[in-house]
PDB file of C-alpha atoms and ligand atoms in Angstrom:
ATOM      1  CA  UNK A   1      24.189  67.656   4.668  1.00  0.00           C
ATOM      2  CA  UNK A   2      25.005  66.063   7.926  1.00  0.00           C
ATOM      3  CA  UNK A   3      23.405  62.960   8.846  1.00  0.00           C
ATOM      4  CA  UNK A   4      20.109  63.307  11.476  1.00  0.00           C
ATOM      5  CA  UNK A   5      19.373  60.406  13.112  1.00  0.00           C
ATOM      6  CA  UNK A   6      16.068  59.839  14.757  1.00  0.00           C
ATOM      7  CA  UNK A   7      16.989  60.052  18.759  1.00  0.00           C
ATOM      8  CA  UNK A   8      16.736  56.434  19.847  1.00  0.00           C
ATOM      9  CA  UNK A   9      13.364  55.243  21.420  1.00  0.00           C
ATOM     10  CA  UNK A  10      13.587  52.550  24.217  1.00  0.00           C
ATOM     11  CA  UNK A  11      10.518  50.744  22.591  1.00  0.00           C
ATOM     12  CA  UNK A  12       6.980  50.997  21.466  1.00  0.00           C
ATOM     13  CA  UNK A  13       3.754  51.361  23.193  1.00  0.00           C
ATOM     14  CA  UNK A  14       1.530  49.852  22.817  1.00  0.00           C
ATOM     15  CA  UNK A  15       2.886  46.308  22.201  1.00  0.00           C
ATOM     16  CA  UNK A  16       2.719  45.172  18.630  1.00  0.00           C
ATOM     17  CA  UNK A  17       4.484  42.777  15.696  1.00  0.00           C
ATOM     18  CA  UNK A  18       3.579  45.261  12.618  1.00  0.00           C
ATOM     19  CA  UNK A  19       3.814  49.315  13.358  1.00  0.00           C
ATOM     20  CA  UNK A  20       2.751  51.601  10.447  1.00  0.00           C
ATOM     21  CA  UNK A  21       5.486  54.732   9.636  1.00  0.00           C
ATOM     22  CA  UNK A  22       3.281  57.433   8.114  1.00  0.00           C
ATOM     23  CA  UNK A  23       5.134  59.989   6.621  1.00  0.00           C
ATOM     24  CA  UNK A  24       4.468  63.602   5.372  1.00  0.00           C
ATOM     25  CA  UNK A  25       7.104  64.791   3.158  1.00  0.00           C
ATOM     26  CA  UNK A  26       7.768  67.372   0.545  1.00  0.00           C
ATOM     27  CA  UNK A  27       6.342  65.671  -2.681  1.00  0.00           C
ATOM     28  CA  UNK A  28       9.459  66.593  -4.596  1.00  0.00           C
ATOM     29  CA  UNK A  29      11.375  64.205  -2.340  1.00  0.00           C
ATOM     30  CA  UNK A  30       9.209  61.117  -2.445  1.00  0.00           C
ATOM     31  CA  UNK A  31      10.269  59.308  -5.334  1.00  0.00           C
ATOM     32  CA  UNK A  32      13.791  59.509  -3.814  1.00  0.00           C
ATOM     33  CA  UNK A  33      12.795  58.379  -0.307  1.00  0.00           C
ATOM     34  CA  UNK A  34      10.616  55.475  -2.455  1.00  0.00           C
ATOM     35  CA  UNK A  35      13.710  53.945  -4.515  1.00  0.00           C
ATOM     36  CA  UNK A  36      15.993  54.330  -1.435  1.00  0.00           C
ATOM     37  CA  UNK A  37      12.981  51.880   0.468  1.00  0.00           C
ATOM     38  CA  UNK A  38      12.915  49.614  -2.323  1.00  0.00           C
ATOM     39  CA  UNK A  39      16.341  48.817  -2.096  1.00  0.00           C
ATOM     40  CA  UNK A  40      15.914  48.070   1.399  1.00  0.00           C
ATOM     41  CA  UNK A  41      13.766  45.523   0.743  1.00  0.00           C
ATOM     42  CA  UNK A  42      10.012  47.390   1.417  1.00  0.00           C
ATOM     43  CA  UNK A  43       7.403  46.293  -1.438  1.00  0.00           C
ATOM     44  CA  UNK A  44       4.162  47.906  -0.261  1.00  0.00           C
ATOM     45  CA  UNK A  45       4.017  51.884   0.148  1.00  0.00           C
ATOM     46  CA  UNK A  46       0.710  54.304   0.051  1.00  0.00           C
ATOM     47  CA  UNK A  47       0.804  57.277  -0.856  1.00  0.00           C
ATOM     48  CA  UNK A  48      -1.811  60.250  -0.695  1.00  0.00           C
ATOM     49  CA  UNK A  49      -1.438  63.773  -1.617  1.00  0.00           C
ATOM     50  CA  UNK A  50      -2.657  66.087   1.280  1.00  0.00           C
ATOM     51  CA  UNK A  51      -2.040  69.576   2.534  1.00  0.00           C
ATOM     52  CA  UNK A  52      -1.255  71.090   5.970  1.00  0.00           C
ATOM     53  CA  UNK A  53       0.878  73.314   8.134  1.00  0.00           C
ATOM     54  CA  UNK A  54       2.782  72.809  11.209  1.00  0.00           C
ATOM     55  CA  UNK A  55       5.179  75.213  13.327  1.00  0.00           C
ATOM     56  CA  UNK A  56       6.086  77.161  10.211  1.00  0.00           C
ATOM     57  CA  UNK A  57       2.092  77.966  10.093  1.00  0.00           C
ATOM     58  CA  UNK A  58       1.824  77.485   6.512  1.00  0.00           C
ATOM     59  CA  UNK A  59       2.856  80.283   4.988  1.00  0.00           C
ATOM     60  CA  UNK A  60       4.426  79.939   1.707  1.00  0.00           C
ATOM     61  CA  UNK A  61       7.788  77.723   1.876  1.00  0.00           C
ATOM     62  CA  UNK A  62      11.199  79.474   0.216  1.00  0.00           C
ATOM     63  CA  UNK A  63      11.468  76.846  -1.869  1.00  0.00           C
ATOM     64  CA  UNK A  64       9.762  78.759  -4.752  1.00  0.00           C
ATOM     65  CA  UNK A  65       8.181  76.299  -7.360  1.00  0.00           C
ATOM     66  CA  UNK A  66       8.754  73.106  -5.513  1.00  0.00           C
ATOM     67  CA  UNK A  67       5.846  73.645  -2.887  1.00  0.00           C
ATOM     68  CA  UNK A  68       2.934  76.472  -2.451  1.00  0.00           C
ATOM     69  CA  UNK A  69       0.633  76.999   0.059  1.00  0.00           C
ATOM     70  CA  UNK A  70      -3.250  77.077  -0.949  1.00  0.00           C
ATOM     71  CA  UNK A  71      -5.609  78.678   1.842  1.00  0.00           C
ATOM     72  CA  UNK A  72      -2.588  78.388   4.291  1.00  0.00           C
ATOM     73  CA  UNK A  73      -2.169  74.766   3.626  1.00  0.00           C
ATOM     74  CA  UNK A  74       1.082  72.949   1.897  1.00  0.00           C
ATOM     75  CA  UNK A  75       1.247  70.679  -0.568  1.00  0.00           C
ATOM     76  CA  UNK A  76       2.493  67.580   0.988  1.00  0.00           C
ATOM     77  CA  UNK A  77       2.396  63.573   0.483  1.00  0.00           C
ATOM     78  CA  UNK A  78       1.810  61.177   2.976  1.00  0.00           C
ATOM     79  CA  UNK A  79       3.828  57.976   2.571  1.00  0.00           C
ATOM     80  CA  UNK A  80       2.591  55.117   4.851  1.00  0.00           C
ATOM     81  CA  UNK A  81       4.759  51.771   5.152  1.00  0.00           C
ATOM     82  CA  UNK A  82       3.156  49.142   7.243  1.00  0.00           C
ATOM     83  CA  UNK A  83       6.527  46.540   8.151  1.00  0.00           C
ATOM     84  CA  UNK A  84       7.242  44.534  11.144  1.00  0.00           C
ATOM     85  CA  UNK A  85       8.919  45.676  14.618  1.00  0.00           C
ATOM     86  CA  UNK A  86      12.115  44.496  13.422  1.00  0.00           C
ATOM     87  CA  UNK A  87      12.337  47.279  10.437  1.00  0.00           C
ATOM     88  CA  UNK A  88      11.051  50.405  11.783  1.00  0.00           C
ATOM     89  CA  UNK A  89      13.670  51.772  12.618  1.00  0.00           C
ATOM     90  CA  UNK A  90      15.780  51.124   9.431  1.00  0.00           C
ATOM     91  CA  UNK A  91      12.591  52.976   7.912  1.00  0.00           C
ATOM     92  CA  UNK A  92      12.887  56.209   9.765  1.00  0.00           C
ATOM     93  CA  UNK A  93      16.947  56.643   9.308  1.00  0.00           C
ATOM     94  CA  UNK A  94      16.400  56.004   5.599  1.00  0.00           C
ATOM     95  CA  UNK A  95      13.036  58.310   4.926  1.00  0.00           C
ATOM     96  CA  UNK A  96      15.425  60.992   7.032  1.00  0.00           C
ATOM     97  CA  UNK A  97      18.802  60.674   5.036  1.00  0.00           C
ATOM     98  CA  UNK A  98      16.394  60.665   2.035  1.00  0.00           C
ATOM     99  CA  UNK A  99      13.485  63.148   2.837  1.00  0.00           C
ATOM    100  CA  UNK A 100      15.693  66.167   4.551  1.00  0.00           C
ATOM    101  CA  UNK A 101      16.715  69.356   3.515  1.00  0.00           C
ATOM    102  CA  UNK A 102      17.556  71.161   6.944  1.00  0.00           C
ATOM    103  CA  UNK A 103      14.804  73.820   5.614  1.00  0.00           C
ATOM    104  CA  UNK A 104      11.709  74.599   7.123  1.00  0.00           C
ATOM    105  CA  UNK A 105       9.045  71.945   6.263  1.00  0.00           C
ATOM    106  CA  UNK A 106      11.035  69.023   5.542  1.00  0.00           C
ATOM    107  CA  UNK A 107       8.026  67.089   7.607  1.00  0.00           C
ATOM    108  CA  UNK A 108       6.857  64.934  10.472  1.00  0.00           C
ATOM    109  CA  UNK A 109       6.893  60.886  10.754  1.00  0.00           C
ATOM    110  CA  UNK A 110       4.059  59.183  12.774  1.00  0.00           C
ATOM    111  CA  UNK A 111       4.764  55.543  14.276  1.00  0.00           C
ATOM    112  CA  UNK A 112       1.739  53.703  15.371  1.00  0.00           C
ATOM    113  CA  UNK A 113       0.723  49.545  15.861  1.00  0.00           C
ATOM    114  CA  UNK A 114      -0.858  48.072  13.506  1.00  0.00           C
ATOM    115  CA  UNK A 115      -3.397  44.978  14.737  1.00  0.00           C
ATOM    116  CA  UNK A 116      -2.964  42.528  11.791  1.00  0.00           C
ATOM    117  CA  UNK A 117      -2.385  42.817   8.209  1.00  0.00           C
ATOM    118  CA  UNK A 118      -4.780  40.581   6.066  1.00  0.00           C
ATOM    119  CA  UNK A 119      -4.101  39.949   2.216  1.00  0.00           C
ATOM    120  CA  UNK A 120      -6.851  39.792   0.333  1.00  0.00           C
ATOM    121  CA  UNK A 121      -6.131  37.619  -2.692  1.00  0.00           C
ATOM    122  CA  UNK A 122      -5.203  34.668  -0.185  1.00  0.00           C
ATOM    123  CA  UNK A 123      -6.394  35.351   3.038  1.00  0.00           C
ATOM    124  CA  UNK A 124      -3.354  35.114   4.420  1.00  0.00           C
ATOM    125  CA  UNK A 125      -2.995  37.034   8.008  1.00  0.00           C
ATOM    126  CA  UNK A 126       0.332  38.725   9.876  1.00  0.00           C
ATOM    127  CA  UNK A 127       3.668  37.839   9.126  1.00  0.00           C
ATOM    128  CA  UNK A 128       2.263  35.854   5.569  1.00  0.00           C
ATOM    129  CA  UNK A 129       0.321  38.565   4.811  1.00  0.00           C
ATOM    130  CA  UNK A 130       3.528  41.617   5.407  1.00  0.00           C
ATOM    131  CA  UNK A 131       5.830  39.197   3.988  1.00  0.00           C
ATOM    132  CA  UNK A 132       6.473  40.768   0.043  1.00  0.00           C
ATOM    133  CA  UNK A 133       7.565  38.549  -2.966  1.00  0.00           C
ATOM    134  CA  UNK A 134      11.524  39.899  -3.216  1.00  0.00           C
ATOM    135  CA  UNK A 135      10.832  41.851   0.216  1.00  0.00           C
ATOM    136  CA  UNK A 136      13.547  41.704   2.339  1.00  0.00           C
ATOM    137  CA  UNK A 137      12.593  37.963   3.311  1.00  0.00           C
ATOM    138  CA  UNK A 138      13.952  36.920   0.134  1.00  0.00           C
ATOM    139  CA  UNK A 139      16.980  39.443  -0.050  1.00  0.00           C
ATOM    140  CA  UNK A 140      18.256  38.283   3.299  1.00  0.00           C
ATOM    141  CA  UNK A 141      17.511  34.266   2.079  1.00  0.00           C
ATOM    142  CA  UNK A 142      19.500  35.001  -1.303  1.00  0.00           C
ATOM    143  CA  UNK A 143      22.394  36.696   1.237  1.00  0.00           C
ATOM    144  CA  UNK A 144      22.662  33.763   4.004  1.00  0.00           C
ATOM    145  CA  UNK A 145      23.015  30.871   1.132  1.00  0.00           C
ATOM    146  CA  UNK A 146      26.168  32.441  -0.148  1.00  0.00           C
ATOM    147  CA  UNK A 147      27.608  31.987   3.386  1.00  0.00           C
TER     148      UNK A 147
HETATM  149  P1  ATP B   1      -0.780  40.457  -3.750  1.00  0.00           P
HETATM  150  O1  ATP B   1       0.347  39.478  -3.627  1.00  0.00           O
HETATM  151  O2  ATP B   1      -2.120  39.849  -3.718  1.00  0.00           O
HETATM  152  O3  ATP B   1      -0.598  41.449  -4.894  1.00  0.00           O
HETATM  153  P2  ATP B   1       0.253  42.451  -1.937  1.00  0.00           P
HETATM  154  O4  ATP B   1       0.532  42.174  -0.514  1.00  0.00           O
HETATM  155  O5  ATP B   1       1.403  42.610  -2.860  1.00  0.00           O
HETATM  156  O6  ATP B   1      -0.758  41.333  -2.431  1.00  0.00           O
HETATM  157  P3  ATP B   1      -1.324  44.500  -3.142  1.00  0.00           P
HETATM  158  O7  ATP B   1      -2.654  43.905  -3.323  1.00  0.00           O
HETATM  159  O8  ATP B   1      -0.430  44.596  -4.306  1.00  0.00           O
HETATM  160  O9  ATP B   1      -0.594  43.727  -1.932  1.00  0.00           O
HETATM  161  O10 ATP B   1      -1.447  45.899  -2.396  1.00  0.00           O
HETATM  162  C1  ATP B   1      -2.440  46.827  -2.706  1.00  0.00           C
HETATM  163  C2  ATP B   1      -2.057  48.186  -2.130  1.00  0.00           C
HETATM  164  O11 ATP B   1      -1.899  48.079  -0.733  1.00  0.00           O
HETATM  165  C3  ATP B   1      -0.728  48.703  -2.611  1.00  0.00           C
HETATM  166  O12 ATP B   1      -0.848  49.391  -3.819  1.00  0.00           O
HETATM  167  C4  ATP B   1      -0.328  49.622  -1.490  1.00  0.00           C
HETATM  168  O13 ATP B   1      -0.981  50.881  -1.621  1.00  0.00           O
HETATM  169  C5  ATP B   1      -0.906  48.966  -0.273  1.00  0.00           C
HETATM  170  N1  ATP B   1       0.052  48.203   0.528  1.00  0.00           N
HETATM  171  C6  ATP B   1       0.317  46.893   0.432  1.00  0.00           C
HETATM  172  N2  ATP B   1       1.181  46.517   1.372  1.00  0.00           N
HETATM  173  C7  ATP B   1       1.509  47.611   2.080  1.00  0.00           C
HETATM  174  C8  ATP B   1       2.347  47.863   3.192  1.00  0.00           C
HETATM  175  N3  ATP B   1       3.063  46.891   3.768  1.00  0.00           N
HETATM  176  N4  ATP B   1       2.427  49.120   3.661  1.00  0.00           N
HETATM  177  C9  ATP B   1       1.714  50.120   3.093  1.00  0.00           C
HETATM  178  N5  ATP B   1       0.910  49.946   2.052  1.00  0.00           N
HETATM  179  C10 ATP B   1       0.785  48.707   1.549  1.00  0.00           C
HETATM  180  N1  LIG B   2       9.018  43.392   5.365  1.00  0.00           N
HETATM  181  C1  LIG B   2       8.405  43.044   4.133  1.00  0.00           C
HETATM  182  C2  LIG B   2       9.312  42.077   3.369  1.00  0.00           C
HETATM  183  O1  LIG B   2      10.438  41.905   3.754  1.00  0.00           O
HETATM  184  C3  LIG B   2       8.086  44.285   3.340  1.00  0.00           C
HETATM  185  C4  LIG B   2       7.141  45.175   4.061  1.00  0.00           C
HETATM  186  C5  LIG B   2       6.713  46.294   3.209  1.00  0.00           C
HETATM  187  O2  LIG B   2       6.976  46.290   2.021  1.00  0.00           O
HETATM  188  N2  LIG B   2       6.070  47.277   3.742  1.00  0.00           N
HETATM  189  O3  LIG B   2       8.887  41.445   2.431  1.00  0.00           O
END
């Protein structure tokens, strides 16, 4: 398959350190896209099983098995990834190379700012609170000491 690249975006509006990248995929792809964005370094994912339709309108996908519509509606997850400025984009390229067939359906990715992140074991608010024990904080520490 050749490789799709998201076109590139000048910036984002509005203004903001974390954006969330909400994703509705096929649910046969996610644990692919989900072990491609660990490796990357993301720790924290959602997911939700939903259903909808876009251009296609719904109707029941060729992929016979892997998907069915329900009352016009597909099967779909949505993946959400809350990270800071600096990784969105390395997000989108790498839920594209992992998510896409070239078929009909292959799905949509949102990109919206997110206020604050607060964790709620410690408290902790922003960049300590999106920060992930062996995120890719730590990776990129482990990398620059070898150097
Ligand atoms: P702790 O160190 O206290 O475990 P944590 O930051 O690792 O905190 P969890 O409490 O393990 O967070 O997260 C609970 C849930 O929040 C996760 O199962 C996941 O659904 C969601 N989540 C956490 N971080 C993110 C994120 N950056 N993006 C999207 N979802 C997230
Ligand atoms: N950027 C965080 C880290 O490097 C991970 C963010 C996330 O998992 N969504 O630890």
């Amino acid at each position: 398959l050749p490789i799709i690249r998201a076109q590139s975006y000048p910036g984002y509006t509005p203004e903001a350190n974390f954006y969330k990248v909400e994703a509705i995929l096929r649910p046969w792809r996610i644990q692919q896209v989900s072990s491609a964005l660990l490796k990357m370094g993301i720790r924290g994912i959602t997911v939700s099983d939903v259903r909808g339709f876009g251009a296609q309108g719904g109707s029941a996908e060729r992929q016979a098995g892997s998907e069915f519509s329900e009352d016009n509606f597909v099967v779909k997850v949505k993946m959400e990834i809350v990270v800071s400025k600096d990784q969105v984009e390395e997000v989108i390229a790498k839920i594209i190379d992992q998510a896409r067939t070239g078929e009909i359906g292959d799905g949509k990715i949102f990109v919206s700012p997110v206020a604050d992140i607060i964790r709620v074991r410690t408290g902790e608010r922003g960049e300590k609170a999106e920060r992930m024990t062996g995120g890719r904080s730590d990776m990129s520490s482990v990398g620059s000491s070898t150097t």
